[in-house]
Amino acid sequence: MKVGIIGFARSGKTTIFNSLTGAHAAVGTFGSRESNIAVIKVPDARVDKLSEIFNPKKKTYAEVQFVDIAPNEAAGADKALDSAALATLKNVDALVHVVRAFANEDVMHPMNTVDPARDCRTLEEELQLCDLIIVEKRLERMHKEHRDKEREYDLLLRCKEHLESGSPLRTLALTPPEEKDIAGFCFLSQKPVLLLGNYGDESIGKPDPAGLQEYAHKNGFTLIELCGAMEMEVAGLPEADRKTFREELGLGEESRTRFLQTAYEMLGLMSFLTAGEPEVRAWTIKKGTKAVDAAGVIHSDIQRGFIRAEIVGYDAFIAAGSMVKAKEQGHSRLEGKEYVMHDGDIVLFRFNV
Ligand SMILES: Nc1nc2c(ncn2[C@@H]2O[C@H](COP(=O)(O)OP(=O)(O)OP(=O)(O)O)[C@@H](O)[C@H]2O)c(=O)[nH]1
Ligand SMILES: [Mg+2]
């Protein structure tokens, strides 16, 4: 999974990027002009347990890639995204909007005041406007080419109306074939947005100090609240010291864990597992994914040549203690293409290409 970190200039994007990934990208004025990329492993006790049993050559956790967009070249702008950012964000699966909720006289907000709800609204409008420009250009071109009887034209007209009414494309009801038809546009307002309130340490212990909880609740957003600067400091400590510091500072559970749990839940993600001597591995899919599409996450050949999925549930496997026993006890099932995957399914795909 790929996540794009967006937000206004100096909202703490790189600070949050560092605290979630443990990277050491430079923050502030001397930060890099390039975007930052880092990958984190998704902790999964099932991968650890299966590895104890299979003793594989390789143990692979699911991964989340974070992209922290480069500072906006148009300094002082009330826009969060320049053209470089737009290109960077095309292929991410979700957006994390870092909302500045900390006061810091030394680093001014590009709009001079700190107003989290305003930033959320402004950025949401910006995403919609970016998409509207793409839609209008495409419609105009299709019209010129006398292609306005095509299905895509109708669909884009619907997108246009929806955007013009001030709504993001993620709230437009689309059938699965329609989703496929517009997937190539990589519309930004269609991507799920997770709000990340970046607070100063003066906010710790205060109820909804920036009004962000209320905003998120009213507008149907998921919100994660962090003290970016402190989190980044703690993320740089040796692992043994981190827990004590977190407790002393009142920071609560590890920010990465909290982030991953919230993001998985919001995005409706789950994992299935593959296990054998060469490798034990977790794979991330959306809830509701069918066996044949889950196969495609591993390799397109396996999807194309799909015959059957041999499945044992994780809990049944652990109770049985081995694959042989799980099979003897009748826990192994052969499922077809249409089978809807369950969280923790241990799978062996049978395929033929
Ligand atoms: N007081 C305080 N300062 C913070 C916090 N988070 C970030 N800052 C400061 O704000 C400045 C900008 O932080 P960055 O993480 O570089 O912000 P950014 O959004 O990546 O900035 P650009 O990439 O330049 O748009 C730095 O000087 C940080 O030290 C915070 O939680 N509290
Ligand atoms: Mg930055």
mmCIF file of C-alpha atoms and ligand atoms in Angstrom:
data_model
loop_
_atom_site.group_PDB
_atom_site.id
_atom_site.type_symbol
_atom_site.label_atom_id
_atom_site.label_comp_id
_atom_site.label_asym_id
_atom_site.label_seq_id
_atom_site.Cartn_x
_atom_site.Cartn_y
_atom_site.Cartn_z
ATOM 1 C CA MET A 1 0.000 0.000 0.000
ATOM 2 C CA LYS A 2 1.179 3.520 -0.828
ATOM 3 C CA VAL A 3 0.250 6.541 1.264
ATOM 4 C CA GLY A 4 0.831 10.167 0.268
ATOM 5 C CA ILE A 5 1.493 12.732 3.005
ATOM 6 C CA ILE A 6 0.012 16.087 2.017
ATOM 7 C CA GLY A 7 -0.711 19.376 3.751
ATOM 8 C CA PHE A 8 0.076 23.066 3.618
ATOM 9 C CA ALA A 9 3.618 24.381 3.780
ATOM 10 C CA ARG A 10 5.215 23.977 7.216
ATOM 11 C CA SER A 11 2.379 21.911 8.644
ATOM 12 C CA GLY A 12 4.876 19.287 9.789
ATOM 13 C CA LYS A 13 4.571 16.775 6.945
ATOM 14 C CA THR A 14 8.220 15.790 7.044
ATOM 15 C CA THR A 15 8.157 15.729 10.851
ATOM 16 C CA ILE A 16 5.222 13.286 10.754
ATOM 17 C CA PHE A 17 6.899 11.293 7.957
ATOM 18 C CA ASN A 18 9.971 10.891 10.175
ATOM 19 C CA SER A 19 8.011 9.904 13.255
ATOM 20 C CA LEU A 20 5.952 7.279 11.403
ATOM 21 C CA THR A 21 8.797 5.733 9.419
ATOM 22 C CA GLY A 22 11.808 6.341 11.668
ATOM 23 C CA ALA A 23 13.500 8.146 8.760
ATOM 24 C CA HIS A 24 15.769 11.129 9.314
ATOM 25 C CA ALA A 25 14.722 13.523 6.573
ATOM 26 C CA ALA A 26 15.670 17.140 7.263
ATOM 27 C CA VAL A 27 12.769 19.301 8.433
ATOM 28 C CA GLY A 28 12.221 23.054 8.354
ATOM 29 C CA THR A 29 13.808 25.565 6.039
ATOM 30 C CA PHE A 30 16.752 23.341 5.267
ATOM 31 C CA GLY A 31 14.558 20.416 4.291
ATOM 32 C CA SER A 32 15.131 18.712 0.972
ATOM 33 C CA ARG A 33 13.491 20.062 -2.189
ATOM 34 C CA GLU A 34 12.744 16.468 -3.197
ATOM 35 C CA SER A 35 9.945 14.272 -1.938
ATOM 36 C CA ASN A 36 10.880 11.709 0.722
ATOM 37 C CA ILE A 37 10.024 8.013 0.458
ATOM 38 C CA ALA A 38 10.209 5.310 3.127
ATOM 39 C CA VAL A 39 8.702 1.874 3.656
ATOM 40 C CA ILE A 40 7.572 0.423 6.967
ATOM 41 C CA LYS A 41 6.728 -3.141 7.847
ATOM 42 C CA VAL A 42 3.283 -3.863 9.259
ATOM 43 C CA PRO A 43 3.797 -5.734 12.543
ATOM 44 C CA ASP A 44 1.871 -9.019 12.403
ATOM 45 C CA ALA A 45 2.066 -11.583 15.212
ATOM 46 C CA ARG A 46 0.700 -14.243 12.850
ATOM 47 C CA VAL A 47 3.734 -13.916 10.581
ATOM 48 C CA ASP A 48 5.994 -14.351 13.631
ATOM 49 C CA LYS A 49 4.094 -17.394 14.868
ATOM 50 C CA LEU A 50 3.984 -19.073 11.432
ATOM 51 C CA SER A 51 7.703 -18.430 11.046
ATOM 52 C CA GLU A 52 8.369 -20.290 14.296
ATOM 53 C CA ILE A 53 6.512 -23.279 12.873
ATOM 54 C CA PHE A 54 7.727 -23.260 9.246
ATOM 55 C CA ASN A 55 11.221 -21.955 9.961
ATOM 56 C CA PRO A 56 11.295 -20.295 6.525
ATOM 57 C CA LYS A 57 14.332 -18.883 4.696
ATOM 58 C CA LYS A 58 12.498 -15.569 4.469
ATOM 59 C CA LYS A 59 9.931 -13.778 6.620
ATOM 60 C CA THR A 60 8.067 -10.947 4.938
ATOM 61 C CA TYR A 61 5.616 -8.559 6.558
ATOM 62 C CA ALA A 62 3.095 -6.502 4.636
ATOM 63 C CA GLU A 63 4.508 -3.091 3.806
ATOM 64 C CA VAL A 64 3.241 0.450 3.655
ATOM 65 C CA GLN A 65 5.125 2.990 1.587
ATOM 66 C CA PHE A 66 4.995 6.639 2.618
ATOM 67 C CA VAL A 67 5.641 9.513 0.245
ATOM 68 C CA ASP A 68 6.178 12.932 1.810
ATOM 69 C CA ILE A 69 5.667 15.552 -0.891
ATOM 70 C CA ALA A 70 8.420 18.100 -1.484
ATOM 71 C CA PRO A 71 7.921 21.639 -0.175
ATOM 72 C CA ASN A 72 5.567 23.661 -2.346
ATOM 73 C CA GLU A 73 7.689 25.676 -4.783
ATOM 74 C CA ALA A 74 5.181 28.535 -4.727
ATOM 75 C CA ALA A 75 6.165 29.662 -1.220
ATOM 76 C CA GLY A 76 3.482 31.463 0.757
ATOM 77 C CA ALA A 77 0.773 30.083 -1.488
ATOM 78 C CA ASP A 78 -2.614 29.124 -0.140
ATOM 79 C CA LYS A 79 -2.347 25.973 -2.234
ATOM 80 C CA ALA A 80 -0.896 22.818 -0.773
ATOM 81 C CA LEU A 81 -0.115 21.031 -4.030
ATOM 82 C CA ASP A 82 2.129 22.179 -6.847
ATOM 83 C CA SER A 83 2.522 20.280 -10.124
ATOM 84 C CA ALA A 84 5.371 18.145 -8.794
ATOM 85 C CA ALA A 85 3.178 17.043 -5.886
ATOM 86 C CA LEU A 86 0.297 16.203 -8.221
ATOM 87 C CA ALA A 87 2.562 13.910 -10.226
ATOM 88 C CA THR A 88 3.928 12.272 -7.065
ATOM 89 C CA LEU A 89 0.442 11.584 -5.727
ATOM 90 C CA LYS A 90 -1.064 9.958 -8.812
ATOM 91 C CA ASN A 91 -0.347 6.421 -7.723
ATOM 92 C CA VAL A 92 -0.941 6.527 -3.977
ATOM 93 C CA ASP A 93 -3.825 4.522 -2.495
ATOM 94 C CA ALA A 94 -4.654 7.000 0.255
ATOM 95 C CA LEU A 95 -3.860 10.532 1.357
ATOM 96 C CA VAL A 96 -2.845 11.610 4.837
ATOM 97 C CA HIS A 97 -3.563 15.288 5.351
ATOM 98 C CA VAL A 98 -1.246 16.662 8.023
ATOM 99 C CA VAL A 99 -3.202 19.509 9.572
ATOM 100 C CA ARG A 100 -1.214 22.099 11.469
ATOM 101 C CA ALA A 101 -2.606 22.504 14.960
ATOM 102 C CA PHE A 102 0.578 23.681 16.657
ATOM 103 C CA ALA A 103 1.544 27.281 17.272
ATOM 104 C CA ASN A 104 5.109 28.207 16.391
ATOM 105 C CA GLU A 105 5.992 31.858 15.975
ATOM 106 C CA ASP A 106 9.262 31.012 14.243
ATOM 107 C CA VAL A 107 7.610 29.122 11.405
ATOM 108 C CA MET A 108 4.656 30.929 9.926
ATOM 109 C CA HIS A 109 1.677 29.179 8.428
ATOM 110 C CA PRO A 110 1.432 30.203 4.733
ATOM 111 C CA MET A 111 -1.970 31.732 5.504
ATOM 112 C CA ASN A 112 -0.503 33.437 8.610
ATOM 113 C CA THR A 113 -2.958 31.987 11.123
ATOM 114 C CA VAL A 114 -3.396 28.512 12.539
ATOM 115 C CA ASP A 115 -6.908 27.339 11.697
ATOM 116 C CA PRO A 116 -7.223 23.564 11.277
ATOM 117 C CA ALA A 117 -10.847 23.479 10.056
ATOM 118 C CA ARG A 118 -10.067 26.108 7.414
ATOM 119 C CA ASP A 119 -7.063 24.073 6.246
ATOM 120 C CA CYS A 120 -9.206 20.925 5.949
ATOM 121 C CA ARG A 121 -11.847 22.725 3.891
ATOM 122 C CA THR A 122 -9.307 24.537 1.700
ATOM 123 C CA LEU A 123 -7.371 21.397 0.894
ATOM 124 C CA GLU A 124 -10.538 19.433 0.204
ATOM 125 C CA GLU A 125 -11.567 22.156 -2.294
ATOM 126 C CA GLU A 126 -8.132 22.059 -3.847
ATOM 127 C CA LEU A 127 -8.373 18.296 -4.468
ATOM 128 C CA GLN A 128 -11.775 18.763 -6.083
ATOM 129 C CA LEU A 129 -10.575 21.630 -8.249
ATOM 130 C CA CYS A 130 -7.595 19.602 -9.509
ATOM 131 C CA ASP A 131 -10.007 16.863 -10.606
ATOM 132 C CA LEU A 132 -12.480 19.300 -12.130
ATOM 133 C CA ILE A 133 -9.746 20.739 -14.359
ATOM 134 C CA ILE A 134 -8.859 17.249 -15.608
ATOM 135 C CA VAL A 135 -12.513 16.348 -16.199
ATOM 136 C CA GLU A 136 -13.281 19.550 -18.098
ATOM 137 C CA LYS A 137 -10.245 19.212 -20.344
ATOM 138 C CA ARG A 138 -11.136 15.643 -21.180
ATOM 139 C CA LEU A 139 -14.790 16.478 -21.886
ATOM 140 C CA GLU A 140 -13.800 19.333 -24.147
ATOM 141 C CA ARG A 141 -11.449 17.107 -26.097
ATOM 142 C CA MET A 142 -14.012 14.314 -26.465
ATOM 143 C CA HIS A 143 -16.575 16.841 -27.612
ATOM 144 C CA LYS A 144 -14.217 18.144 -30.300
ATOM 145 C CA GLU A 145 -13.598 14.601 -31.462
ATOM 146 C CA HIS A 146 -17.374 13.948 -31.666
ATOM 147 C CA ARG A 147 -17.124 11.285 -28.973
ATOM 148 C CA ASP A 148 -19.875 12.684 -26.752
ATOM 149 C CA LYS A 149 -22.098 9.663 -27.268
ATOM 150 C CA GLU A 150 -19.574 7.415 -25.545
ATOM 151 C CA ARG A 151 -20.139 5.964 -22.090
ATOM 152 C CA GLU A 152 -17.031 7.678 -20.744
ATOM 153 C CA TYR A 153 -18.421 11.065 -21.728
ATOM 154 C CA ASP A 154 -21.585 10.518 -19.720
ATOM 155 C CA LEU A 155 -19.634 9.277 -16.769
ATOM 156 C CA LEU A 156 -17.306 12.283 -16.813
ATOM 157 C CA LEU A 157 -20.304 14.598 -17.035
ATOM 158 C CA ARG A 158 -21.590 13.018 -13.844
ATOM 159 C CA CYS A 159 -18.189 13.537 -12.228
ATOM 160 C CA LYS A 160 -18.250 17.187 -13.322
ATOM 161 C CA GLU A 161 -21.675 17.827 -11.820
ATOM 162 C CA HIS A 162 -20.672 16.125 -8.594
ATOM 163 C CA LEU A 163 -17.481 18.178 -8.296
ATOM 164 C CA GLU A 164 -19.279 21.399 -9.164
ATOM 165 C CA SER A 165 -21.731 20.760 -6.356
ATOM 166 C CA GLY A 166 -18.750 20.853 -3.991
ATOM 167 C CA SER A 167 -18.446 17.122 -3.369
ATOM 168 C CA PRO A 168 -15.369 14.918 -3.684
ATOM 169 C CA LEU A 169 -15.453 12.006 -6.145
ATOM 170 C CA ARG A 170 -15.056 9.542 -3.295
ATOM 171 C CA THR A 171 -18.714 10.192 -2.471
ATOM 172 C CA LEU A 172 -19.974 9.613 -6.043
ATOM 173 C CA ALA A 173 -21.716 6.236 -6.325
ATOM 174 C CA LEU A 174 -20.040 4.241 -9.086
ATOM 175 C CA THR A 175 -20.546 0.688 -10.319
ATOM 176 C CA PRO A 176 -17.422 -1.509 -10.468
ATOM 177 C CA PRO A 177 -17.171 -1.132 -14.293
ATOM 178 C CA GLU A 178 -17.495 2.649 -13.943
ATOM 179 C CA GLU A 179 -14.740 2.631 -11.331
ATOM 180 C CA LYS A 180 -12.552 0.809 -13.822
ATOM 181 C CA ASP A 181 -13.397 3.302 -16.559
ATOM 182 C CA ILE A 182 -12.139 6.286 -14.579
ATOM 183 C CA ALA A 183 -9.303 4.577 -12.675
ATOM 184 C CA GLY A 184 -6.757 5.805 -15.232
ATOM 185 C CA PHE A 185 -7.404 9.438 -14.307
ATOM 186 C CA CYS A 186 -6.130 8.826 -10.740
ATOM 187 C CA PHE A 187 -8.523 11.471 -9.404
ATOM 188 C CA LEU A 188 -7.255 12.909 -6.129
ATOM 189 C CA SER A 189 -10.646 13.619 -4.575
ATOM 190 C CA GLN A 190 -11.515 9.955 -5.132
ATOM 191 C CA LYS A 191 -8.734 8.795 -2.836
ATOM 192 C CA PRO A 192 -9.553 8.212 0.823
ATOM 193 C CA VAL A 193 -8.284 10.987 3.111
ATOM 194 C CA LEU A 194 -7.123 10.449 6.660
ATOM 195 C CA LEU A 195 -6.768 13.616 8.735
ATOM 196 C CA LEU A 196 -3.715 13.794 10.951
ATOM 197 C CA GLY A 197 -3.858 16.584 13.503
ATOM 198 C CA ASN A 198 -0.322 17.756 14.296
ATOM 199 C CA TYR A 199 -0.410 19.305 17.772
ATOM 200 C CA GLY A 200 2.143 21.127 19.845
ATOM 201 C CA ASP A 201 2.996 19.765 23.295
ATOM 202 C CA GLU A 202 0.903 22.580 24.812
ATOM 203 C CA SER A 203 -2.176 20.656 23.610
ATOM 204 C CA ILE A 204 -1.510 17.417 25.499
ATOM 205 C CA GLY A 205 -4.372 16.531 27.806
ATOM 206 C CA LYS A 206 -6.723 19.245 26.507
ATOM 207 C CA PRO A 207 -10.048 18.191 25.001
ATOM 208 C CA ASP A 208 -10.214 18.893 21.253
ATOM 209 C CA PRO A 209 -7.835 21.902 21.503
ATOM 210 C CA ALA A 210 -8.062 22.802 17.801
ATOM 211 C CA GLY A 211 -11.662 21.847 17.044
ATOM 212 C CA LEU A 212 -10.429 19.100 14.745
ATOM 213 C CA GLN A 213 -12.372 16.308 16.423
ATOM 214 C CA GLU A 214 -15.561 18.223 15.887
ATOM 215 C CA TYR A 215 -14.694 18.961 12.264
ATOM 216 C CA ALA A 216 -13.810 15.322 11.534
ATOM 217 C CA HIS A 217 -16.948 14.060 13.231
ATOM 218 C CA LYS A 218 -19.264 16.454 11.405
ATOM 219 C CA ASN A 219 -17.718 15.800 8.014
ATOM 220 C CA GLY A 220 -17.201 12.064 8.252
ATOM 221 C CA PHE A 221 -13.397 12.001 8.359
ATOM 222 C CA THR A 222 -11.188 9.685 10.345
ATOM 223 C CA LEU A 223 -8.771 11.633 12.541
ATOM 224 C CA ILE A 224 -5.475 10.673 14.133
ATOM 225 C CA GLU A 225 -3.955 13.071 16.636
ATOM 226 C CA LEU A 226 -0.208 13.283 17.183
ATOM 227 C CA CYS A 227 2.369 15.659 18.630
ATOM 228 C CA GLY A 228 4.652 15.551 15.612
ATOM 229 C CA ALA A 229 7.738 17.249 17.001
ATOM 230 C CA MET A 230 7.763 15.133 20.176
ATOM 231 C CA GLU A 231 6.969 11.963 18.271
ATOM 232 C CA MET A 232 9.912 12.597 15.981
ATOM 233 C CA GLU A 233 12.243 13.016 18.932
ATOM 234 C CA VAL A 234 11.042 9.821 20.553
ATOM 235 C CA ALA A 235 11.231 7.917 17.247
ATOM 236 C CA GLY A 236 14.955 8.709 17.210
ATOM 237 C CA LEU A 237 15.569 7.069 20.617
ATOM 238 C CA PRO A 238 16.789 3.480 21.077
ATOM 239 C CA GLU A 239 13.834 1.099 21.183
ATOM 240 C CA ALA A 240 14.445 0.160 24.833
ATOM 241 C CA ASP A 241 13.980 3.783 25.981
ATOM 242 C CA ARG A 242 10.987 4.627 23.867
ATOM 243 C CA LYS A 243 8.305 3.037 26.019
ATOM 244 C CA THR A 244 9.429 4.820 29.199
ATOM 245 C CA PHE A 245 9.624 8.160 27.426
ATOM 246 C CA ARG A 246 6.201 7.721 25.854
ATOM 247 C CA GLU A 247 4.721 7.033 29.282
ATOM 248 C CA GLU A 248 6.484 9.988 30.897
ATOM 249 C CA LEU A 249 5.410 12.383 28.146
ATOM 250 C CA GLY A 250 1.842 11.082 28.035
ATOM 251 C CA LEU A 251 2.137 10.178 24.357
ATOM 252 C CA GLY A 252 0.192 6.917 24.556
ATOM 253 C CA GLU A 253 0.681 3.977 22.238
ATOM 254 C CA GLU A 254 3.420 3.984 19.562
ATOM 255 C CA SER A 255 2.306 6.374 16.793
ATOM 256 C CA ARG A 256 3.119 3.918 14.025
ATOM 257 C CA THR A 257 0.934 1.210 15.553
ATOM 258 C CA ARG A 258 -1.928 3.642 16.048
ATOM 259 C CA PHE A 259 -1.551 4.938 12.545
ATOM 260 C CA LEU A 260 -1.547 1.497 10.952
ATOM 261 C CA GLN A 261 -4.540 0.271 12.944
ATOM 262 C CA THR A 262 -6.566 3.345 12.066
ATOM 263 C CA ALA A 263 -5.520 3.317 8.416
ATOM 264 C CA TYR A 264 -6.281 -0.400 7.967
ATOM 265 C CA GLU A 265 -9.684 0.067 9.528
ATOM 266 C CA MET A 266 -10.549 3.174 7.545
ATOM 267 C CA LEU A 267 -9.402 1.685 4.256
ATOM 268 C CA GLY A 268 -11.111 -1.656 4.973
ATOM 269 C CA LEU A 269 -7.868 -3.601 4.646
ATOM 270 C CA MET A 270 -6.953 -7.055 5.889
ATOM 271 C CA SER A 271 -4.204 -9.604 5.324
ATOM 272 C CA PHE A 272 -3.970 -13.129 4.034
ATOM 273 C CA LEU A 273 -0.933 -15.299 4.527
ATOM 274 C CA THR A 274 1.250 -17.637 2.538
ATOM 275 C CA ALA A 275 3.433 -20.076 4.434
ATOM 276 C CA GLY A 276 6.086 -22.578 3.442
ATOM 277 C CA GLU A 277 9.785 -23.322 3.808
ATOM 278 C CA PRO A 278 10.960 -20.680 1.361
ATOM 279 C CA GLU A 279 8.876 -17.846 2.814
ATOM 280 C CA VAL A 280 6.191 -16.885 5.320
ATOM 281 C CA ARG A 281 4.478 -13.753 4.158
ATOM 282 C CA ALA A 282 1.529 -11.433 4.799
ATOM 283 C CA TRP A 283 -0.282 -9.787 1.872
ATOM 284 C CA THR A 284 -2.604 -6.816 2.188
ATOM 285 C CA ILE A 285 -5.948 -6.795 0.377
ATOM 286 C CA LYS A 286 -9.263 -4.999 0.700
ATOM 287 C CA LYS A 287 -12.019 -6.739 2.663
ATOM 288 C CA GLY A 288 -14.339 -8.436 0.190
ATOM 289 C CA THR A 289 -11.540 -9.360 -2.265
ATOM 290 C CA LYS A 290 -12.184 -12.577 -4.198
ATOM 291 C CA ALA A 291 -9.667 -15.415 -4.298
ATOM 292 C CA VAL A 292 -8.778 -14.822 -7.946
ATOM 293 C CA ASP A 293 -7.974 -11.149 -7.274
ATOM 294 C CA ALA A 294 -6.007 -12.010 -4.134
ATOM 295 C CA ALA A 295 -3.928 -14.320 -6.349
ATOM 296 C CA GLY A 296 -3.217 -11.327 -8.577
ATOM 297 C CA VAL A 297 -1.673 -9.464 -5.644
ATOM 298 C CA ILE A 298 1.031 -12.145 -5.561
ATOM 299 C CA HIS A 299 1.536 -12.419 -9.317
ATOM 300 C CA SER A 300 -0.514 -11.747 -12.440
ATOM 301 C CA ASP A 301 0.361 -15.254 -13.754
ATOM 302 C CA ILE A 302 -1.237 -16.860 -10.708
ATOM 303 C CA GLN A 303 -4.362 -14.800 -11.311
ATOM 304 C CA ARG A 304 -4.506 -15.644 -15.016
ATOM 305 C CA GLY A 305 -3.910 -19.350 -14.522
ATOM 306 C CA PHE A 306 -5.988 -19.633 -11.325
ATOM 307 C CA ILE A 307 -7.402 -23.124 -10.734
ATOM 308 C CA ARG A 308 -8.179 -23.350 -7.012
ATOM 309 C CA ALA A 309 -7.201 -21.819 -3.688
ATOM 310 C CA GLU A 310 -6.313 -24.275 -0.941
ATOM 311 C CA ILE A 311 -7.187 -22.551 2.308
ATOM 312 C CA VAL A 312 -6.687 -23.167 6.010
ATOM 313 C CA GLY A 313 -7.791 -20.519 8.512
ATOM 314 C CA TYR A 314 -5.017 -19.215 10.774
ATOM 315 C CA ASP A 315 -6.711 -20.153 14.046
ATOM 316 C CA ALA A 316 -7.545 -23.683 12.859
ATOM 317 C CA PHE A 317 -3.968 -24.124 11.729
ATOM 318 C CA ILE A 318 -2.521 -22.991 15.052
ATOM 319 C CA ALA A 319 -4.934 -25.259 16.952
ATOM 320 C CA ALA A 320 -3.907 -28.229 14.798
ATOM 321 C CA GLY A 321 -0.203 -27.394 15.037
ATOM 322 C CA SER A 322 0.842 -28.426 11.529
ATOM 323 C CA MET A 323 -0.445 -28.460 7.956
ATOM 324 C CA VAL A 324 -0.667 -32.266 7.946
ATOM 325 C CA LYS A 325 -2.787 -32.286 11.100
ATOM 326 C CA ALA A 326 -4.949 -29.405 9.927
ATOM 327 C CA LYS A 327 -5.702 -31.400 6.771
ATOM 328 C CA GLU A 328 -6.395 -34.621 8.728
ATOM 329 C CA GLN A 329 -8.871 -32.707 10.857
ATOM 330 C CA GLY A 330 -10.627 -31.434 7.733
ATOM 331 C CA HIS A 331 -9.652 -27.760 8.072
ATOM 332 C CA SER A 332 -8.299 -27.478 4.539
ATOM 333 C CA ARG A 333 -10.792 -26.303 1.913
ATOM 334 C CA LEU A 334 -10.586 -25.981 -1.845
ATOM 335 C CA GLU A 335 -12.147 -22.739 -2.965
ATOM 336 C CA GLY A 336 -12.846 -21.300 -6.419
ATOM 337 C CA LYS A 337 -12.313 -17.907 -8.018
ATOM 338 C CA GLU A 338 -15.361 -16.304 -6.412
ATOM 339 C CA TYR A 339 -14.479 -17.213 -2.822
ATOM 340 C CA VAL A 340 -14.329 -14.080 -0.631
ATOM 341 C CA MET A 341 -11.077 -14.052 1.318
ATOM 342 C CA HIS A 342 -11.041 -13.939 5.121
ATOM 343 C CA ASP A 343 -8.547 -12.159 7.344
ATOM 344 C CA GLY A 344 -5.806 -14.636 8.249
ATOM 345 C CA ASP A 345 -6.522 -17.204 5.549
ATOM 346 C CA ILE A 346 -3.399 -19.271 4.905
ATOM 347 C CA VAL A 347 -3.485 -19.858 1.163
ATOM 348 C CA LEU A 348 -1.851 -22.026 -1.445
ATOM 349 C CA PHE A 349 -2.930 -21.037 -4.936
ATOM 350 C CA ARG A 350 -3.082 -23.793 -7.555
ATOM 351 C CA PHE A 351 -2.552 -22.358 -11.016
ATOM 352 C CA ASN A 352 -1.553 -23.288 -14.504
ATOM 353 C CA VAL A 353 0.007 -20.997 -17.117
HETATM 354 N N1 LIG B 1 6.264 23.560 17.847
HETATM 355 C C1 LIG B 1 6.121 22.633 16.905
HETATM 356 N N2 LIG B 1 6.812 22.794 15.771
HETATM 357 C C2 LIG B 1 6.657 21.842 14.810
HETATM 358 C C3 LIG B 1 5.810 20.705 14.972
HETATM 359 N N3 LIG B 1 5.870 19.963 13.857
HETATM 360 C C4 LIG B 1 6.710 20.618 13.024
HETATM 361 N N4 LIG B 1 7.191 21.747 13.602
HETATM 362 C C5 LIG B 1 8.141 22.687 13.028
HETATM 363 O O1 LIG B 1 7.613 23.264 11.854
HETATM 364 C C6 LIG B 1 8.619 23.392 10.861
HETATM 365 C C7 LIG B 1 8.181 22.686 9.591
HETATM 366 O O2 LIG B 1 8.177 21.307 9.829
HETATM 367 P P1 LIG B 1 8.298 20.290 8.622
HETATM 368 O O3 LIG B 1 8.110 18.922 9.175
HETATM 369 O O4 LIG B 1 9.517 20.562 7.832
HETATM 370 O O5 LIG B 1 7.012 20.728 7.811
HETATM 371 P P2 LIG B 1 6.633 20.392 6.317
HETATM 372 O O6 LIG B 1 5.159 20.400 6.231
HETATM 373 O O7 LIG B 1 7.359 19.187 5.853
HETATM 374 O O8 LIG B 1 7.207 21.691 5.585
HETATM 375 P P3 LIG B 1 7.461 21.865 4.019
HETATM 376 O O9 LIG B 1 7.920 20.552 3.480
HETATM 377 O O10 LIG B 1 8.510 22.939 3.942
HETATM 378 O O11 LIG B 1 6.144 22.292 3.455
HETATM 379 C C8 LIG B 1 9.903 22.842 11.443
HETATM 380 O O12 LIG B 1 10.682 23.915 11.897
HETATM 381 C C9 LIG B 1 9.402 21.977 12.583
HETATM 382 O O13 LIG B 1 10.355 21.900 13.607
HETATM 383 C C10 LIG B 1 5.111 20.577 16.205
HETATM 384 O O14 LIG B 1 4.372 19.604 16.440
HETATM 385 N N5 LIG B 1 5.297 21.574 17.128
HETATM 386 MG MG MG B 2 8.614 18.796 4.178
#
